XYZ file of C-alpha atoms in Angstrom:
340
model
C 0.000 0.000 0.000
C 1.209 3.518 -0.772
C -0.156 4.968 2.473
C -0.604 3.388 5.874
C -4.272 3.621 6.940
C -5.332 5.861 9.827
C -8.454 3.879 10.748
C -8.949 0.166 10.169
C -11.734 -2.306 10.815
C -10.629 -5.677 12.213
C -13.141 -8.501 11.757
C -13.266 -11.637 13.901
C -16.787 -12.649 14.876
C -16.083 -15.981 16.575
C -15.092 -18.282 18.205
C -13.814 -17.345 21.650
C -10.344 -18.802 21.167
C -9.906 -17.216 17.744
C -10.931 -13.800 19.063
C -8.622 -14.212 22.071
C -5.720 -14.973 19.723
C -6.209 -11.520 18.199
C -5.471 -9.794 21.509
C -1.649 -10.134 21.614
C -1.468 -9.180 17.933
C -3.516 -6.028 18.441
C -1.517 -5.265 21.579
C 1.676 -5.198 19.543
C -0.049 -3.286 16.748
C -1.140 -0.527 19.138
C 2.366 -0.343 20.588
C 3.996 0.043 17.175
C 1.340 2.392 15.797
C -0.061 4.373 18.756
C -1.956 6.823 16.544
C -3.766 4.131 14.580
C -7.503 4.020 15.211
C -8.846 0.464 15.361
C -12.444 -0.702 15.310
C -12.981 -4.391 16.063
C -16.105 -6.017 14.664
C -17.032 -8.962 16.862
C -19.865 -10.406 18.921
C -20.987 -8.286 21.884
C -19.943 -10.928 24.437
C -16.282 -10.654 23.422
C -16.073 -6.891 23.945
C -14.226 -7.069 27.337
C -11.238 -8.639 25.593
C -10.439 -5.234 24.115
C -11.019 -3.070 27.196
C -7.283 -2.675 27.790
C -6.771 -0.678 24.587
C -7.381 3.081 24.566
C -7.456 3.452 20.783
C -9.571 0.348 20.075
C -13.343 0.535 19.807
C -15.600 -2.499 19.571
C -18.428 -2.569 17.073
C -20.956 -5.209 18.068
C -22.112 -7.632 15.388
C -25.319 -9.107 16.744
C -25.646 -11.814 14.096
C -28.311 -13.699 16.039
C -30.823 -10.827 15.955
C -30.516 -7.360 14.402
C -27.693 -8.375 12.057
C -29.097 -11.785 11.151
C -29.520 -12.812 7.513
C -28.990 -10.688 4.420
C -31.149 -7.825 5.674
C -29.227 -7.766 8.949
C -25.891 -7.807 7.163
C -27.060 -4.957 4.937
C -27.890 -2.974 8.072
C -24.500 -3.836 9.557
C -22.739 -2.766 6.361
C -24.469 0.636 6.575
C -23.262 0.977 10.176
C -19.748 0.059 9.089
C -19.832 2.715 6.354
C -20.438 5.427 8.956
C -17.069 4.643 10.572
C -15.109 6.325 7.755
C -12.639 3.465 7.456
C -9.459 3.413 5.399
C -9.110 -0.379 5.229
C -10.400 -3.693 6.557
C -8.357 -6.509 8.110
C -10.640 -9.517 7.725
C -9.244 -12.027 10.215
C -12.252 -14.312 9.816
C -12.899 -14.747 6.072
C -16.328 -16.351 6.165
C -19.459 -15.888 4.083
C -20.728 -13.132 6.402
C -17.596 -11.038 6.021
C -17.529 -11.548 2.251
C -21.112 -10.305 2.054
C -20.153 -7.305 4.190
C -17.370 -6.518 1.726
C -19.833 -6.677 -1.163
C -22.410 -4.503 0.607
C -19.980 -1.905 1.969
C -17.678 -1.542 -1.026
C -14.754 -0.692 1.247
C -11.253 -1.086 -0.197
C -8.696 -2.370 0.566
C -10.230 -5.405 2.244
C -7.551 -7.942 3.172
C -8.529 -11.534 3.960
C -6.701 -13.941 6.237
C -5.096 -16.940 4.544
C -6.405 -19.835 6.623
C -4.113 -22.375 4.982
C -6.948 -24.737 4.163
C -4.918 -26.871 1.755
C -2.034 -27.260 4.212
C -4.482 -28.263 6.932
C -6.029 -30.897 4.663
C -2.578 -32.383 4.073
C -1.910 -32.400 7.819
C -5.154 -34.212 8.623
C -4.649 -36.713 5.804
C -1.264 -37.650 7.232
C 0.500 -36.762 3.998
C 2.469 -33.912 5.561
C 2.927 -34.048 9.332
C 4.745 -30.814 10.096
C 3.990 -27.559 11.947
C 1.859 -25.054 10.051
C 1.827 -21.292 10.548
C 0.258 -20.285 13.816
C -3.053 -18.458 13.738
C -1.267 -15.523 15.376
C 1.152 -15.357 12.450
C -1.712 -15.570 9.969
C -3.287 -12.559 11.705
C 0.028 -10.699 11.548
C 0.236 -11.282 7.794
C -3.149 -9.621 7.293
C -1.902 -6.458 8.992
C 1.420 -6.592 7.146
C -0.454 -6.453 3.837
C -1.934 -3.173 5.068
C 1.537 -1.796 5.811
C 1.805 -2.589 9.526
C 4.931 -4.462 10.599
C 4.380 -6.572 13.714
C 6.966 -8.693 15.536
C 5.564 -11.089 18.138
C 8.947 -12.474 19.237
C 9.180 -10.205 22.287
C 5.584 -9.777 23.475
C 4.381 -7.485 26.222
C 1.527 -8.131 28.623
C -0.573 -5.804 30.781
C -0.120 -5.848 34.572
C -2.381 -8.015 36.673
C -5.600 -6.215 37.636
C -7.190 -6.336 41.058
C -9.379 -9.359 41.615
C -13.133 -8.691 41.523
C -14.460 -7.721 44.964
C -16.554 -10.880 45.210
C -13.420 -12.999 44.749
C -10.898 -11.198 46.972
C -10.735 -14.388 49.052
C -8.646 -15.905 46.250
C -5.769 -13.605 47.225
C -3.361 -15.946 49.020
C 0.368 -16.553 49.137
C -0.136 -19.837 47.297
C -0.303 -20.090 43.509
C -3.618 -19.764 41.716
C -4.079 -22.673 39.311
C -6.847 -22.448 36.745
C -8.357 -25.580 35.238
C -10.728 -25.518 32.268
C -11.721 -29.197 32.072
C -14.142 -29.095 29.147
C -14.015 -28.479 25.395
C -16.372 -28.035 22.466
C -16.142 -31.737 21.560
C -15.809 -34.825 23.808
C -12.714 -35.953 21.884
C -10.893 -32.880 23.241
C -11.995 -33.179 26.894
C -9.972 -35.051 29.511
C -12.086 -37.697 31.298
C -13.537 -36.291 34.505
C -12.405 -39.290 36.539
C -8.801 -38.702 35.505
C -9.141 -34.961 36.091
C -10.166 -35.738 39.668
C -6.851 -37.566 40.063
C -5.031 -34.502 38.741
C -6.830 -32.203 41.162
C -6.133 -34.601 44.031
C -2.453 -34.485 43.119
C -2.430 -30.680 43.307
C -3.337 -30.598 47.005
C -0.942 -28.358 48.864
C 0.354 -26.721 45.683
C -2.168 -23.904 45.517
C -5.787 -22.946 44.998
C -7.518 -24.503 41.998
C -10.130 -22.425 40.151
C -12.454 -24.156 37.689
C -13.529 -22.366 34.502
C -16.234 -23.231 32.000
C -19.755 -22.570 30.789
C -22.925 -24.356 29.844
C -25.444 -25.648 32.352
C -24.169 -29.245 32.396
C -20.546 -28.142 32.744
C -21.476 -25.764 35.554
C -23.265 -28.577 37.392
C -20.318 -30.950 37.047
C -17.807 -28.340 38.180
C -19.924 -27.475 41.198
C -19.945 -31.151 42.164
C -16.208 -31.390 41.517
C -15.379 -28.369 43.661
C -17.455 -29.796 46.525
C -15.098 -32.792 46.706
C -11.980 -30.747 47.481
C -11.155 -28.007 49.975
C -8.587 -26.439 47.628
C -10.965 -26.070 44.664
C -13.317 -23.226 43.717
C -15.637 -23.145 40.708
C -16.469 -19.757 39.212
C -18.327 -21.280 36.261
C -21.585 -19.455 35.657
C -21.107 -17.116 38.607
C -19.125 -14.200 37.126
C -19.350 -11.850 34.178
C -16.936 -12.382 31.314
C -15.098 -9.177 32.278
C -14.567 -10.456 35.829
C -13.577 -13.888 34.549
C -10.809 -12.231 32.535
C -9.579 -10.419 35.657
C -9.368 -13.728 37.497
C -7.581 -15.421 34.593
C -5.033 -12.596 34.489
C -4.231 -13.279 38.159
C -3.510 -16.975 37.609
C -0.045 -18.427 38.031
C -0.905 -21.287 35.684
C -3.777 -22.489 33.510
C -4.469 -26.124 32.623
C -6.794 -26.307 29.659
C -7.914 -28.486 26.832
C -7.435 -27.338 23.225
C -10.078 -24.695 23.898
C -10.778 -20.996 24.264
C -9.651 -20.796 27.888
C -6.109 -21.734 26.870
C -6.013 -18.780 24.488
C -7.496 -16.418 27.066
C -4.793 -17.276 29.594
C -1.947 -17.178 27.088
C -3.087 -13.791 25.764
C -2.230 -12.353 29.185
C 1.110 -14.098 29.640
C -0.156 -16.831 31.964
C 1.804 -20.099 31.895
C -0.564 -22.383 29.995
C -0.481 -26.177 29.841
C -2.727 -27.770 27.240
C -4.011 -31.318 26.761
C -4.485 -32.506 23.190
C -6.662 -35.440 22.155
C -7.507 -35.897 18.470
C -6.309 -32.394 17.552
C -2.668 -31.340 17.423
C -0.741 -28.070 17.910
C 0.841 -28.504 14.466
C -2.432 -27.170 13.015
C -1.481 -23.710 14.294
C -3.767 -23.351 17.291
C -1.255 -23.640 20.109
C -1.689 -20.929 22.772
C 0.365 -17.772 22.352
C 4.022 -17.637 23.416
C 4.059 -21.023 25.155
C 6.913 -23.518 25.161
C 6.188 -26.566 22.963
C 6.685 -28.758 26.037
C 3.581 -27.144 27.577
C 1.455 -29.093 25.085
C 0.837 -32.608 26.422
C -0.133 -34.847 23.536
C -2.089 -38.059 23.096
C -0.047 -41.112 22.140
C 0.356 -41.032 18.336
C 1.788 -44.552 18.306
C -1.477 -45.885 19.714
C -3.528 -43.328 17.756
C -1.565 -42.733 14.528
C -4.313 -40.837 12.678
C -3.998 -37.827 14.996
C -4.783 -35.103 14.080
C -8.087 -36.509 12.865
C -9.533 -33.029 12.323
C -8.670 -29.407 12.945
C -11.398 -28.730 15.502
C -11.894 -32.170 17.053
C -15.333 -32.705 15.533
C -14.293 -35.804 13.571
C -12.508 -38.920 14.798
C -12.357 -42.622 13.888
C -14.015 -45.150 16.170
C -12.001 -45.671 19.325
C -10.234 -42.322 19.136
C -12.600 -40.709 21.640
C -10.327 -42.121 24.381
C -7.078 -40.854 22.837
C -6.714 -37.968 25.262
C -6.794 -40.450 28.167
C -3.376 -41.698 27.021
C -2.016 -38.598 28.781
C -1.639 -39.773 32.370
C -2.607 -37.747 35.446
C 0.988 -38.149 36.673
C 2.323 -36.484 33.496
C 0.005 -33.542 34.045
C 0.747 -33.180 37.755
C 4.499 -33.361 37.165
C 4.320 -30.740 34.411
C 2.322 -28.375 36.636
C 4.785 -28.835 39.500
C 7.717 -28.240 37.149
C 6.255 -24.993 35.836
C 5.296 -23.683 39.269
C 8.810 -24.345 40.543
C 10.282 -22.474 37.573
C 8.003 -19.466 38.117
């Protein structure tokens, strides 16, 4: 581009983890270009993720109601036009955003390269090697607009105060977050084994359980009742307060899920458990050592990764994640807490 834009629209409507992965990229972007005005188009629920940035505004895309369907997208495109944008960084590249481009007529409109062909080769087993990270794919979108971003030396905001209702979590012992669930069963560690992990963390610190969904909330409430060192905040805090608690963690244990990306976006040591998915697909949490990813046994389950998102797996692969032993997880947590 001949001129660097003054005001850009950044599009990422979903999902939680993908939106969270934008945060460290935008953080570096705002550092390098402090006078750049940024408007992020995303779902209303995700707005607190961008509260830390003074020059970032969130434009809510309510695609379930007022912005639903073609008429809703037309309305949204008219709202976008009022922003007087110089360019669009489309970090989602879905049908909705393509329709918005058509309706708005804004140029330049740069799409993310999702690497679909490379991911197909990875899943097929024809080419088992690390792909570009999603963070790097986001960076490349901004680079095409003239913004150079280097993520090799990231910065993170200071820890905020804990929400008033959770001041009791302030102790001298480490705060260990655990997000035991995932979007698909193939990515979730069996609850019985997770109980063994939690049992093994006694005396190491306070465990805080994260998650959502009525069934998950019920199970985490029951789980927390079994242990004196465990608290469940699932379903009891706003998303903004949940982020404050996550930012105060010393360590997060998560599946291949959004909570891993939330923690990593704020510089929290993040250990992830991988079942039928694999970090080679580019969805490893930000700025984490490769050793923080504990993987299912690919000798016993050689078709891993069976899919990018964990929604597809051959018969018998639903137990792949259980090949990661509780002892492996406990030892890794202890190792990281000692290093901290």
